[in-house]
PDB file of C-alpha atoms in Angstrom:
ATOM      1  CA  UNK A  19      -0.619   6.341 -24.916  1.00  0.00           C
ATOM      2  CA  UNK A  20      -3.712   4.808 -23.326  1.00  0.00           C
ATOM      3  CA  UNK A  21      -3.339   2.227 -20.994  1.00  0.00           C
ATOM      4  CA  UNK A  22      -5.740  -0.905 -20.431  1.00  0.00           C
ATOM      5  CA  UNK A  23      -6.123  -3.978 -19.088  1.00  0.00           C
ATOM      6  CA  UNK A  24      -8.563  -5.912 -20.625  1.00  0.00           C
ATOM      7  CA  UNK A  25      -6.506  -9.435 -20.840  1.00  0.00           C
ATOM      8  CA  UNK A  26      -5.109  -8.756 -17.152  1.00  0.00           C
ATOM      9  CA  UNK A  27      -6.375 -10.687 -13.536  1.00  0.00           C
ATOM     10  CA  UNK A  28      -5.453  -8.293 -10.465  1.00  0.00           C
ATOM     11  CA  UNK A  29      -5.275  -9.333  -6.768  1.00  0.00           C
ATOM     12  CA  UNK A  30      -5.566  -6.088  -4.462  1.00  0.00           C
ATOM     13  CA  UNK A  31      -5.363  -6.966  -0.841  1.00  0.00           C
ATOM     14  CA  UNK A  32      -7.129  -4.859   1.622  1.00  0.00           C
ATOM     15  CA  UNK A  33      -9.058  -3.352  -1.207  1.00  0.00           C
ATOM     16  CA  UNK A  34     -12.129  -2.571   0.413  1.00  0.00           C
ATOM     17  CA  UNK A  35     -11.434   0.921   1.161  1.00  0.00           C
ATOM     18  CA  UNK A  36      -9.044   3.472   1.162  1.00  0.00           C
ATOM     19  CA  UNK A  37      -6.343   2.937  -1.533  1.00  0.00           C
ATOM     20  CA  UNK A  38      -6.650  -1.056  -1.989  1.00  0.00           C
ATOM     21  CA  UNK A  39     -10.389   0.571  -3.184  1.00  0.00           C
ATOM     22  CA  UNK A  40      -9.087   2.954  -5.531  1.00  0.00           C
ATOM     23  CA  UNK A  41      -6.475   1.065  -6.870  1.00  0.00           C
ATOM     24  CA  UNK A  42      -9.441  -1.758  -8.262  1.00  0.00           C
ATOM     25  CA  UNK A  43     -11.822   0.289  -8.993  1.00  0.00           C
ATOM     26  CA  UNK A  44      -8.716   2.218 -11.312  1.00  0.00           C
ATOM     27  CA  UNK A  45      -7.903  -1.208 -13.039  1.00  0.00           C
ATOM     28  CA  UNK A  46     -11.745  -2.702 -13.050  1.00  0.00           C
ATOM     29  CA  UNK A  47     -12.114   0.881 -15.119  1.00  0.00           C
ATOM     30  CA  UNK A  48      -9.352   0.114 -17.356  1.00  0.00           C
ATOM     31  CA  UNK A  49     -10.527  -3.848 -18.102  1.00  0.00           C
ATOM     32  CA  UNK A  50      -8.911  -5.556 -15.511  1.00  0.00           C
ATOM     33  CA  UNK A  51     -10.959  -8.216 -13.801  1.00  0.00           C
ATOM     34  CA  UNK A  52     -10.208  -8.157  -9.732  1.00  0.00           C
ATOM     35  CA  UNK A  53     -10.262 -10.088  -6.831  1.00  0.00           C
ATOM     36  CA  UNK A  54     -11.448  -7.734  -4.446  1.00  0.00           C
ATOM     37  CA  UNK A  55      -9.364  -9.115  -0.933  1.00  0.00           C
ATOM     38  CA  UNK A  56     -10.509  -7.676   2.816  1.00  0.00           C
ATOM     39  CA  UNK A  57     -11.451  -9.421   6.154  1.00  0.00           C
ATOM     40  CA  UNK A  58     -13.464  -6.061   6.708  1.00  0.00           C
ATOM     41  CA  UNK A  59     -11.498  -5.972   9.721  1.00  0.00           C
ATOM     42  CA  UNK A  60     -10.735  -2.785  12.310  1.00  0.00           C
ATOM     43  CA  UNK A  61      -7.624  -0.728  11.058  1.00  0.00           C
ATOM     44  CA  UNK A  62      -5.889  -2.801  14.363  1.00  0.00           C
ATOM     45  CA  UNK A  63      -6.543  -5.613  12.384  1.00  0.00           C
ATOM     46  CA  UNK A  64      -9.727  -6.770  14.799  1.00  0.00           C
ATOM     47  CA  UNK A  65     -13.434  -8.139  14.278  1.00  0.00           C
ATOM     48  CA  UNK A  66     -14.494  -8.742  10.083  1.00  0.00           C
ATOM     49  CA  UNK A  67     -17.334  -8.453   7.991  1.00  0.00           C
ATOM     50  CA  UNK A  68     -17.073  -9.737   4.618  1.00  0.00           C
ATOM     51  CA  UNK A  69     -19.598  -6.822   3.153  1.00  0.00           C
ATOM     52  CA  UNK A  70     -16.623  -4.701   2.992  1.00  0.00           C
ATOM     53  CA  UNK A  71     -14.846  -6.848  -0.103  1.00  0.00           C
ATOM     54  CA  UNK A  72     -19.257  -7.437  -1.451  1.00  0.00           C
ATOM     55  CA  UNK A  73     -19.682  -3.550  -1.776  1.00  0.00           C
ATOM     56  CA  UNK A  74     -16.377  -2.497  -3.654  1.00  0.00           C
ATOM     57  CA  UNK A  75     -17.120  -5.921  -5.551  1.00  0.00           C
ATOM     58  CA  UNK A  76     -20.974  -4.649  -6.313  1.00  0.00           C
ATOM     59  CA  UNK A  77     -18.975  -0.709  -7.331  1.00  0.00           C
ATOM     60  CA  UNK A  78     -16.787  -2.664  -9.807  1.00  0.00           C
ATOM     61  CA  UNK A  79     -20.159  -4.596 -11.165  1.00  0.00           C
ATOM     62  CA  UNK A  80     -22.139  -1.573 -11.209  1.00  0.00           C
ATOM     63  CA  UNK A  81     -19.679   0.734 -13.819  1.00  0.00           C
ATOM     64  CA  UNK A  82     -19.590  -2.582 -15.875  1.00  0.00           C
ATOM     65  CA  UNK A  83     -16.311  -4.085 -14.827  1.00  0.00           C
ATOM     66  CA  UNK A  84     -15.531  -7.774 -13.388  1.00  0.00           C
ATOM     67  CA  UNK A  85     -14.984  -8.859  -9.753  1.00  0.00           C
ATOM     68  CA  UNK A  86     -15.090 -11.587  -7.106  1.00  0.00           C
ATOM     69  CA  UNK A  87     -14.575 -10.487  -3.644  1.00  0.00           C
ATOM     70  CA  UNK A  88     -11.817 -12.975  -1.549  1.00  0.00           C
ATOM     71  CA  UNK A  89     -12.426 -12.495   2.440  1.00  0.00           C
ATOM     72  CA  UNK A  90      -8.880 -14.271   3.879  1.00  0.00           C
ATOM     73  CA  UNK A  91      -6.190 -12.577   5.900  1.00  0.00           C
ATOM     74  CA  UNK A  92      -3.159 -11.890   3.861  1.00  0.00           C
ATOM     75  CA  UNK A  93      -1.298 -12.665   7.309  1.00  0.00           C
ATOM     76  CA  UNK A  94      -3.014 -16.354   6.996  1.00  0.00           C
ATOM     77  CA  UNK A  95      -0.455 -18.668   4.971  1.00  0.00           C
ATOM     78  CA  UNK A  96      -3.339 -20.443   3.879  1.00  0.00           C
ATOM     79  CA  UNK A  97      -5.490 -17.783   3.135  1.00  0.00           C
ATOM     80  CA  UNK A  98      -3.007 -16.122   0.980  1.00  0.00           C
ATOM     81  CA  UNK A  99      -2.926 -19.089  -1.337  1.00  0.00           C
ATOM     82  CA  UNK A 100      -6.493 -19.103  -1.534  1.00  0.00           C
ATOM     83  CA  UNK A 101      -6.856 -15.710  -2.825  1.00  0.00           C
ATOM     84  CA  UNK A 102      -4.712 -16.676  -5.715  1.00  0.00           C
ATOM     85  CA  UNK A 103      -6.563 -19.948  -5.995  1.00  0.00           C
ATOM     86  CA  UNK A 104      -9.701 -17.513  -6.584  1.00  0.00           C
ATOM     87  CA  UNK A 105      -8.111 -15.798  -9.238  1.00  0.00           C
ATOM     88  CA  UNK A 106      -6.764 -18.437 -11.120  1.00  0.00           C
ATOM     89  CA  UNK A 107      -9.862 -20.391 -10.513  1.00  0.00           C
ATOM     90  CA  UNK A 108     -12.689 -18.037 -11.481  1.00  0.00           C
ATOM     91  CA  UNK A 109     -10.624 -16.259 -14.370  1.00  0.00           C
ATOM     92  CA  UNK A 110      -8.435 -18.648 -14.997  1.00  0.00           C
ATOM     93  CA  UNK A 111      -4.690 -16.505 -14.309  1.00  0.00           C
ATOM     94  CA  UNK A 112      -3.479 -14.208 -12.363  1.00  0.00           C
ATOM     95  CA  UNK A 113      -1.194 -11.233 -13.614  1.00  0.00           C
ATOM     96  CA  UNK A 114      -1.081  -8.528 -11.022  1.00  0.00           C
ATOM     97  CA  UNK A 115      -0.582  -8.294  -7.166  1.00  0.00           C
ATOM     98  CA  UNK A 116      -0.608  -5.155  -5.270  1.00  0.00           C
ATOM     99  CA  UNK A 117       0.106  -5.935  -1.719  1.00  0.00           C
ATOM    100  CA  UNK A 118      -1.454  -3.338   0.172  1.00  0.00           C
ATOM    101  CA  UNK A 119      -3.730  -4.677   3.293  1.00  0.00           C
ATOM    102  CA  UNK A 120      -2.024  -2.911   6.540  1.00  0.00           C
ATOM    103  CA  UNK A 121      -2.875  -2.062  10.128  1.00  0.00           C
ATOM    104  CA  UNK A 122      -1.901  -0.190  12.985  1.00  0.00           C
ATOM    105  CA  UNK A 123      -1.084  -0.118  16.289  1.00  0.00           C
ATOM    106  CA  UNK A 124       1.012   2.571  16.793  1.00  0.00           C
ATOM    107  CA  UNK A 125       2.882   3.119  20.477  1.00  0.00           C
ATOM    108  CA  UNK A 126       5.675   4.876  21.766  1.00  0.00           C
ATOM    109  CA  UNK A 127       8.573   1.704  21.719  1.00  0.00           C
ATOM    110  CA  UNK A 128       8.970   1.599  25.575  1.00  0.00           C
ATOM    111  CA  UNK A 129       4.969   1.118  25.582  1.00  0.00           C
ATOM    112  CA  UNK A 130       4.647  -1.011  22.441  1.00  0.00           C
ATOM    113  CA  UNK A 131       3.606  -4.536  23.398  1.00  0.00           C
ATOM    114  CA  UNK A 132       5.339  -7.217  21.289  1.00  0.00           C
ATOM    115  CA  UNK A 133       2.243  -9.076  20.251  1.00  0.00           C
ATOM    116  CA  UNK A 134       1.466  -5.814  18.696  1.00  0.00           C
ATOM    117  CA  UNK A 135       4.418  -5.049  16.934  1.00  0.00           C
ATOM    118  CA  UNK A 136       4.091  -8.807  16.013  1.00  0.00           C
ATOM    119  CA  UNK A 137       0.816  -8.710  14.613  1.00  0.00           C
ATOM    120  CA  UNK A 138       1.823  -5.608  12.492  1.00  0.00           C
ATOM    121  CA  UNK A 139       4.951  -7.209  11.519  1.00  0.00           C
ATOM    122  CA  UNK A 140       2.446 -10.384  10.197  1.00  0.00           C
ATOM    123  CA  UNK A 141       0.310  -8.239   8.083  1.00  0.00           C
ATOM    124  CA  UNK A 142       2.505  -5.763   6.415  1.00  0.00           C
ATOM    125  CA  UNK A 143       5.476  -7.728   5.982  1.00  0.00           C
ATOM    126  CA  UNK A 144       4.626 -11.494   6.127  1.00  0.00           C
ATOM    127  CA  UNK A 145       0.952 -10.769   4.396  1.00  0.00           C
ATOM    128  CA  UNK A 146       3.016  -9.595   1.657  1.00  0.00           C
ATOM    129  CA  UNK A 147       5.896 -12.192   1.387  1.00  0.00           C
ATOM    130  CA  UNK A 148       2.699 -14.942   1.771  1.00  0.00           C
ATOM    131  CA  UNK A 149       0.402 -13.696  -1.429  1.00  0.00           C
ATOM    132  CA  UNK A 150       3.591 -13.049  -3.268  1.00  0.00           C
ATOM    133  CA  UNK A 151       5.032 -16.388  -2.947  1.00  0.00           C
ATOM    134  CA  UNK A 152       1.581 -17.894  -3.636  1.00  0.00           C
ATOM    135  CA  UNK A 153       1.209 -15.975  -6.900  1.00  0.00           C
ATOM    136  CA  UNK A 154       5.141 -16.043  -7.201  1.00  0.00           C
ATOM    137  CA  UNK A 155       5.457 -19.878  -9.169  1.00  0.00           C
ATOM    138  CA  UNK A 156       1.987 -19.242 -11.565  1.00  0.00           C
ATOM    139  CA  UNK A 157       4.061 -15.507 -12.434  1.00  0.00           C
ATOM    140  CA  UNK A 158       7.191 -17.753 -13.332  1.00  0.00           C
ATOM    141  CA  UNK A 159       5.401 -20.254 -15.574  1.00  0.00           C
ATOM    142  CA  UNK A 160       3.735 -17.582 -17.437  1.00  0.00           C
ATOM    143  CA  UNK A 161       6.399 -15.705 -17.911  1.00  0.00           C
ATOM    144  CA  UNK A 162       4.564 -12.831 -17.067  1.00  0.00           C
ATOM    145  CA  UNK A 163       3.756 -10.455 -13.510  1.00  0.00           C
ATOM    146  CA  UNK A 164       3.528  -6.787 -11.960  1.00  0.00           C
ATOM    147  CA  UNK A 165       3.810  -6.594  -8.347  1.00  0.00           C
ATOM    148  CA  UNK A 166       3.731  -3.635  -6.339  1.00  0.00           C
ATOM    149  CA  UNK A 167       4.563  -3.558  -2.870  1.00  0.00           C
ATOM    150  CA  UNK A 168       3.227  -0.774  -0.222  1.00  0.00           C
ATOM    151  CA  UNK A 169       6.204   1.175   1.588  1.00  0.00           C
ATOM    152  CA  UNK A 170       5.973   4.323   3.535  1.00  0.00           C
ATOM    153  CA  UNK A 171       7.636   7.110   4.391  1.00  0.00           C
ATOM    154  CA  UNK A 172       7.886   5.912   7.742  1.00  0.00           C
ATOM    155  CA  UNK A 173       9.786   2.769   6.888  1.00  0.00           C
ATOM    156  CA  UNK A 174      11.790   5.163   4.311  1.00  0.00           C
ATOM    157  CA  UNK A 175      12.460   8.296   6.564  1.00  0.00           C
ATOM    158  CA  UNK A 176      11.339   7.181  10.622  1.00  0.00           C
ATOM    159  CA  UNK A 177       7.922   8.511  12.390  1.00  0.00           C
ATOM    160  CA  UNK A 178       7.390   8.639  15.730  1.00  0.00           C
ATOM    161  CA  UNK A 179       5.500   6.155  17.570  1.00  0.00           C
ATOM    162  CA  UNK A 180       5.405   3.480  14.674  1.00  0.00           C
ATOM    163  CA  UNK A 181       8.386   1.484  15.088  1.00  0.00           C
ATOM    164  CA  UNK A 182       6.564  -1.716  14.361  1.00  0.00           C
ATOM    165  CA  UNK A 183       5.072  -0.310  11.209  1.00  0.00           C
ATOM    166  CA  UNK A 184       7.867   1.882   9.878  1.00  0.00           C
ATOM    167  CA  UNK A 185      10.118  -1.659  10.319  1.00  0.00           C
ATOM    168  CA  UNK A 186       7.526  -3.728   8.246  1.00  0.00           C
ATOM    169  CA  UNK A 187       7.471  -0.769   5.767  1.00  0.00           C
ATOM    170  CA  UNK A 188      11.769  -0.569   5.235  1.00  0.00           C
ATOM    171  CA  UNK A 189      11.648  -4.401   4.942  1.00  0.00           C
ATOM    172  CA  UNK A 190       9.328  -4.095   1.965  1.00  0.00           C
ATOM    173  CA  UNK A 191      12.078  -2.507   0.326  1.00  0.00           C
ATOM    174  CA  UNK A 192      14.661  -5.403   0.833  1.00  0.00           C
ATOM    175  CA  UNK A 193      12.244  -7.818  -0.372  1.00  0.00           C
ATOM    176  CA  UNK A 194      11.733  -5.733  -3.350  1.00  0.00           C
ATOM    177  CA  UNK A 195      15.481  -5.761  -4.336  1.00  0.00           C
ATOM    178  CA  UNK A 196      15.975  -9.411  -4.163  1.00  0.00           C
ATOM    179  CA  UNK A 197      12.752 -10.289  -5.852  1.00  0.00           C
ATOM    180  CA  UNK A 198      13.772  -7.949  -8.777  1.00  0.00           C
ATOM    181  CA  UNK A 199      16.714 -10.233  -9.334  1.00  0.00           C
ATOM    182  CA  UNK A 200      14.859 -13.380  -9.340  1.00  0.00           C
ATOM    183  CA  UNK A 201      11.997 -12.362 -11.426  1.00  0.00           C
ATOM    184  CA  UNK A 202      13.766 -10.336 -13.848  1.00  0.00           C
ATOM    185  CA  UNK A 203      14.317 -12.999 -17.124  1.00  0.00           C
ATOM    186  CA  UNK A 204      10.480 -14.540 -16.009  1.00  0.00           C
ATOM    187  CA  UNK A 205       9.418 -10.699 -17.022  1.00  0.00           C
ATOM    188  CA  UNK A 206       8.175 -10.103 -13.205  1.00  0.00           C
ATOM    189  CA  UNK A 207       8.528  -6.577 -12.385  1.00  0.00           C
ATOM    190  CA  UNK A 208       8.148  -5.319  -8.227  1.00  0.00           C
ATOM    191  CA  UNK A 209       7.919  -1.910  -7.269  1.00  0.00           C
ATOM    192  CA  UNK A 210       7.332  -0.067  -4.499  1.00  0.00           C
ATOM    193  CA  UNK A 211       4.839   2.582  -3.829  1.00  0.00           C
ATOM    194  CA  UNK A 212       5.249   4.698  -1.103  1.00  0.00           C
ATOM    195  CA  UNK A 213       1.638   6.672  -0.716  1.00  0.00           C
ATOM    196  CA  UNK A 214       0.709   9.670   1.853  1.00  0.00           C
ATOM    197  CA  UNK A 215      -3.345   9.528   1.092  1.00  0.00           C
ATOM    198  CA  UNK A 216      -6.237  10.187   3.433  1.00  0.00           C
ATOM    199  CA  UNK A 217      -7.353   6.980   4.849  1.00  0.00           C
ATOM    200  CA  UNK A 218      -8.598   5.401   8.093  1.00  0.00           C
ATOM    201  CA  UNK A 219      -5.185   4.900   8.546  1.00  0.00           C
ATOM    202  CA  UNK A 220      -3.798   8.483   8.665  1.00  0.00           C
ATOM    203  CA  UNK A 221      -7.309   9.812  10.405  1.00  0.00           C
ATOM    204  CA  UNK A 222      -6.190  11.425  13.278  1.00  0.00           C
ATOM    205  CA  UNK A 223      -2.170  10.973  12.251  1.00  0.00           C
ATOM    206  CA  UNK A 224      -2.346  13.965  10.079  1.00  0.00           C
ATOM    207  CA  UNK A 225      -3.878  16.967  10.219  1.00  0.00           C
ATOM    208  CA  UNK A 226      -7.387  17.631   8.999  1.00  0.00           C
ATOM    209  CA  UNK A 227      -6.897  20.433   6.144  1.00  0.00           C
ATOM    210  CA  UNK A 228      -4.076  18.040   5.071  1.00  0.00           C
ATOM    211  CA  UNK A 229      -6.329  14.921   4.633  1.00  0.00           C
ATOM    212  CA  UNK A 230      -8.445  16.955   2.323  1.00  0.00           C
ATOM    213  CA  UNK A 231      -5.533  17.065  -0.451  1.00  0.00           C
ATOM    214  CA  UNK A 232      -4.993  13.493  -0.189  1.00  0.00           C
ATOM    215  CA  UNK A 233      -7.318  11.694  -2.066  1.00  0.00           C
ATOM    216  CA  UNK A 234      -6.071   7.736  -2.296  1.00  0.00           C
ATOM    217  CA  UNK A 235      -7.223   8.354  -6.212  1.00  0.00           C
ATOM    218  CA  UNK A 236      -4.166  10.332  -6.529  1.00  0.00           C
ATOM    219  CA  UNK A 237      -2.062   7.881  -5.645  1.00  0.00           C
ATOM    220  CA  UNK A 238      -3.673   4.884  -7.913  1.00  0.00           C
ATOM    221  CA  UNK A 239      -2.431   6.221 -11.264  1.00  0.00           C
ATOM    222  CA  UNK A 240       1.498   5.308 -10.168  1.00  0.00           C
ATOM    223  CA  UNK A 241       0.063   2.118  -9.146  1.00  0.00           C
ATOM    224  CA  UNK A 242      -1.593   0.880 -12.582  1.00  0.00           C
ATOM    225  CA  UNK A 243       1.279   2.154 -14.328  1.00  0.00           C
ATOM    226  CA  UNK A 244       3.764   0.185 -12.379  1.00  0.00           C
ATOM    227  CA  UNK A 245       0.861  -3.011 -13.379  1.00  0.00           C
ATOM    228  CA  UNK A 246       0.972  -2.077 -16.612  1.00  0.00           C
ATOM    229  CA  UNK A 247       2.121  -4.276 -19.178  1.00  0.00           C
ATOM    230  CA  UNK A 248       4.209  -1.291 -20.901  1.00  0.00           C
ATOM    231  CA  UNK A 249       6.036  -0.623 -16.836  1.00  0.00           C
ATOM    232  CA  UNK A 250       9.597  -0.494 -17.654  1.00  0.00           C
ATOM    233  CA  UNK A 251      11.032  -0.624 -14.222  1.00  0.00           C
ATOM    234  CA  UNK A 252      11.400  -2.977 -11.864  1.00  0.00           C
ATOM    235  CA  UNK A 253      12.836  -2.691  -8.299  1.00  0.00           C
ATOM    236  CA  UNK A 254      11.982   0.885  -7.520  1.00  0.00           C
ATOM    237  CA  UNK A 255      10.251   3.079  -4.852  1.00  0.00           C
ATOM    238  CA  UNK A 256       7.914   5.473  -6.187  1.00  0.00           C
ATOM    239  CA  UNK A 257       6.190   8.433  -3.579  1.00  0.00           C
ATOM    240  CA  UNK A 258       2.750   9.904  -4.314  1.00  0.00           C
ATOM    241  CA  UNK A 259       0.529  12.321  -2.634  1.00  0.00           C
ATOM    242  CA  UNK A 260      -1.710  14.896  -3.649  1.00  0.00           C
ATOM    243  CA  UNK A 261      -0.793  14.964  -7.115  1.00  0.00           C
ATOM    244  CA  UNK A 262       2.691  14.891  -6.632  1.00  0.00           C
ATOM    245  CA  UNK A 263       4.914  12.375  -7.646  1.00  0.00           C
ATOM    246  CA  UNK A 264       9.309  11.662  -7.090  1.00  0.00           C
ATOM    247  CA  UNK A 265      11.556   8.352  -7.486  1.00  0.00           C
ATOM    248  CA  UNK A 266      13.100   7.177  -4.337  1.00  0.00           C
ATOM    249  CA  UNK A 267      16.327   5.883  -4.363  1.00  0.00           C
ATOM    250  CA  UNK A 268      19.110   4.879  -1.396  1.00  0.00           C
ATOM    251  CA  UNK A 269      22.278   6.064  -1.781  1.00  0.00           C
ATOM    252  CA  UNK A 270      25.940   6.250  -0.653  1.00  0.00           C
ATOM    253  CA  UNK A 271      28.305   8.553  -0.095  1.00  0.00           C
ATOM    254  CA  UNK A 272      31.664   8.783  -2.489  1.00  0.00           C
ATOM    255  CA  UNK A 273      33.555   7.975   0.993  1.00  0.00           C
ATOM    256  CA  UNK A 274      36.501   7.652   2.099  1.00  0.00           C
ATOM    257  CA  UNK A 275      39.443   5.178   1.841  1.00  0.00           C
ATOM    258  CA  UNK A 276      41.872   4.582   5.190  1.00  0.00           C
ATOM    259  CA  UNK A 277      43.906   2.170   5.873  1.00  0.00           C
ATOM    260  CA  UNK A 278      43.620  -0.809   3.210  1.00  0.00           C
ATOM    261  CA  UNK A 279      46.932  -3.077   4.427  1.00  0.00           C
ATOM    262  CA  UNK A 280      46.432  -2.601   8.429  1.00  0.00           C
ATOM    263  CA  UNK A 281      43.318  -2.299  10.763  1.00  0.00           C
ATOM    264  CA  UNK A 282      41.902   1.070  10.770  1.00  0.00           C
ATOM    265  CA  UNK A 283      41.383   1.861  14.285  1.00  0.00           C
ATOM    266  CA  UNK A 284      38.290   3.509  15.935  1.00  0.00           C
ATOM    267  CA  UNK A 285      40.190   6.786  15.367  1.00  0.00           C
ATOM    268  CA  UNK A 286      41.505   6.314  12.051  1.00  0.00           C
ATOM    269  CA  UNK A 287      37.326   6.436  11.671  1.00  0.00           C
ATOM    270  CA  UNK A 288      36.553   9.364  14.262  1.00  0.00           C
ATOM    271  CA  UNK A 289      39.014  11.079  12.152  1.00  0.00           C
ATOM    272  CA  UNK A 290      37.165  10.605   8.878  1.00  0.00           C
ATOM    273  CA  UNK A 291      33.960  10.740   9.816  1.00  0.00           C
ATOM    274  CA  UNK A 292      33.180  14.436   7.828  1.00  0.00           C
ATOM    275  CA  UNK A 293      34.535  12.760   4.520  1.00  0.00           C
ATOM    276  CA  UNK A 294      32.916   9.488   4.872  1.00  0.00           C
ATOM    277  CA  UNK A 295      29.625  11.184   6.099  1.00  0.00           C
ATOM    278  CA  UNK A 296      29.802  14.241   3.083  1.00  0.00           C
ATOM    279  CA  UNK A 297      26.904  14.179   0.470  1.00  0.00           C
ATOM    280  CA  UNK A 298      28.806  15.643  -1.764  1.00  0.00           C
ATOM    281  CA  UNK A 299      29.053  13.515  -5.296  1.00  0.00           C
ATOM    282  CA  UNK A 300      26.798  10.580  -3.668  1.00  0.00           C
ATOM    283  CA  UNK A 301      25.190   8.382  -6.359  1.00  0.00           C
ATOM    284  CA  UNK A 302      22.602   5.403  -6.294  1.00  0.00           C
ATOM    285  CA  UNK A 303      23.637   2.406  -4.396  1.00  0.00           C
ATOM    286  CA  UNK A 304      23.847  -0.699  -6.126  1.00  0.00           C
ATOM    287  CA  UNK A 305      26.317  -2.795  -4.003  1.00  0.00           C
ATOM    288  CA  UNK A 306      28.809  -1.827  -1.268  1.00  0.00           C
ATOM    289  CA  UNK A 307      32.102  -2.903  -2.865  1.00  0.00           C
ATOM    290  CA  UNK A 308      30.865  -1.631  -6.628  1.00  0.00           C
ATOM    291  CA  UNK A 309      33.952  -1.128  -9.352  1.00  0.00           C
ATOM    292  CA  UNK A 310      34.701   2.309  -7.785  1.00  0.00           C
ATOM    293  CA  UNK A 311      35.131   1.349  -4.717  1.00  0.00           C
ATOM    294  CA  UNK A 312      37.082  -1.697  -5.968  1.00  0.00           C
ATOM    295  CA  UNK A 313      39.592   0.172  -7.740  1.00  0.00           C
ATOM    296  CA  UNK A 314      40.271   3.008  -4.485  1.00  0.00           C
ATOM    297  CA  UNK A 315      40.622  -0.287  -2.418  1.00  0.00           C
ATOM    298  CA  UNK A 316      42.948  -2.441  -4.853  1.00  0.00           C
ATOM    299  CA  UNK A 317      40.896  -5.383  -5.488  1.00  0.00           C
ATOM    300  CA  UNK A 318      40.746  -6.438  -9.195  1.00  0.00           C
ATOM    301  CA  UNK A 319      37.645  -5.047 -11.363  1.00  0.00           C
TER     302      UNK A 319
END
């Protein structure tokens, strides 16, 4: 199967380098016509310079594809909607939104300064929930939308000295599962994408023979397949990196059942604790009290 876009209007955010770049210049490739979004801002979010959105916009141009660059802040209410004003008013919809403008200011926790874990809080998490709900309503009407949302393995799995960014990245995944729910009989499908690519982001985070494996064009081909009109998934985490490729899912432990007609006390738990914490049998989680648990617990299925 080949996959194109040629009917399909795609919003990247922070797409003028790294793996906003690849993932437009992927889809411009494949037919999609793209607003190009980025302030041209520092990776700590500072200064601008809007011929950072021109030159990926002048790339797409160049191999015969169809762009229009958007400048805003996704952390700007306002100039989320406007992005998605450009897209609906220069090609006259908008189909796909890949949410993946991010900075950093990574610090220890007991150094961090709460403006900063603010301002990354704002961007990653907010910019996201601020083009998405712009786009969200037009998506609803048409019946039709893709949206991927950028996680990490920090947010997923902890790294040191990016609490701010590792919280913005779990909370992506939250937003995911309650957005699947909503968007699900509109045919909206959101996914997550959790990359590891070489990027000014990761420059100096990772070591240098490592960076060399991780092109960002590695991880654009899970992207435009979870845009794609034939994606048959919605609310899951995909990881990428250097060519390799897993599902993510959360799960829970079979567990154990105590006390159901008294109070368990603190020990009743202590005592427990190897049963409750064993991996043994653990499935996907769906819900906490699913039909399972339920039935161990007495309440009616």
């Amino acid at each position: 199967m080949t996959f194109r876009f040629d009917n399909r209007v795609a919003l990247v955010t922070g797409a003028g380098a790294g793996l906003g770049r690849s993932h437009a210049l992927l889809l411009a490739s494949r037919g999609a016509r793209i607003v190009v979004n980025d302030p041209g801002g520092s990776t700590d979010g500072k200064g601008g310079s809007n011929a950072v959105a021109d030159k990926v916009v002048e790339e797409i141009k160049a191999a015969g594809g169809t762009a229009v660059a958007n400048y805003d802040s996704v952390s700007d209410r306002e100039g989320a909607a406007r992005m998605v004003k450009t897209a609906i008013d220069t090609f006259g919809k908008l189909d796909i939104v890949i949410n993946n403008a991010g900075i950093l200011r990574d610090k220890t926790f007991a150094k961090m300064a709460l403006d900063d874990f603010d301002e990354v809080i704002k961007v990653h998490l907010l910019g996201s929930v601020y083009v998405t709900k712009a786009a969200w309503q037009h998506m609803i009407d048409q019946k039709y939308g893709r949206v991927v949302l950028t996680t990490s393995g920090s947010g997923l799995a902890g790294n040191y000295g990016q609490s701010n960014y590792g919280a913005a990245k779990a909370a992506m995944v939250g937003l995911m599962h309650n957005l699947m729910m909503e968007g699900a009989k509109h045919d909206i499908k959101i996914n997550c994408i959790s990359p590891v690519a070489a990027t000014r982001m990761t420059q100096g985070v990772m070591p240098e023979e490592l960076l060399k494996r991780l092109a960002p064009e590695q991880i654009s081909p899970a992207v435009a397949w979870l845009c794609a009109e034939q994606c048959d998934v919605t609310g899951e985490i995909v990881a990428a990196g250097a060519g390799w490729y897993s599902r993510i899912k959360l799960v829970k432990t079979k567990g154990a059942v105590l006390n159901v007609d008294k109070i368990n006390t603190i020990e009743d738990f202590a005592a427990a604790k190897d049963r409750i914490f064993d991996m043994t049998g653990a499935a996907p989680y769906g819900k906490t009290l699913d039909d399972d648990v339920r039935k161990r617990i007495g309440i009616a299925v």
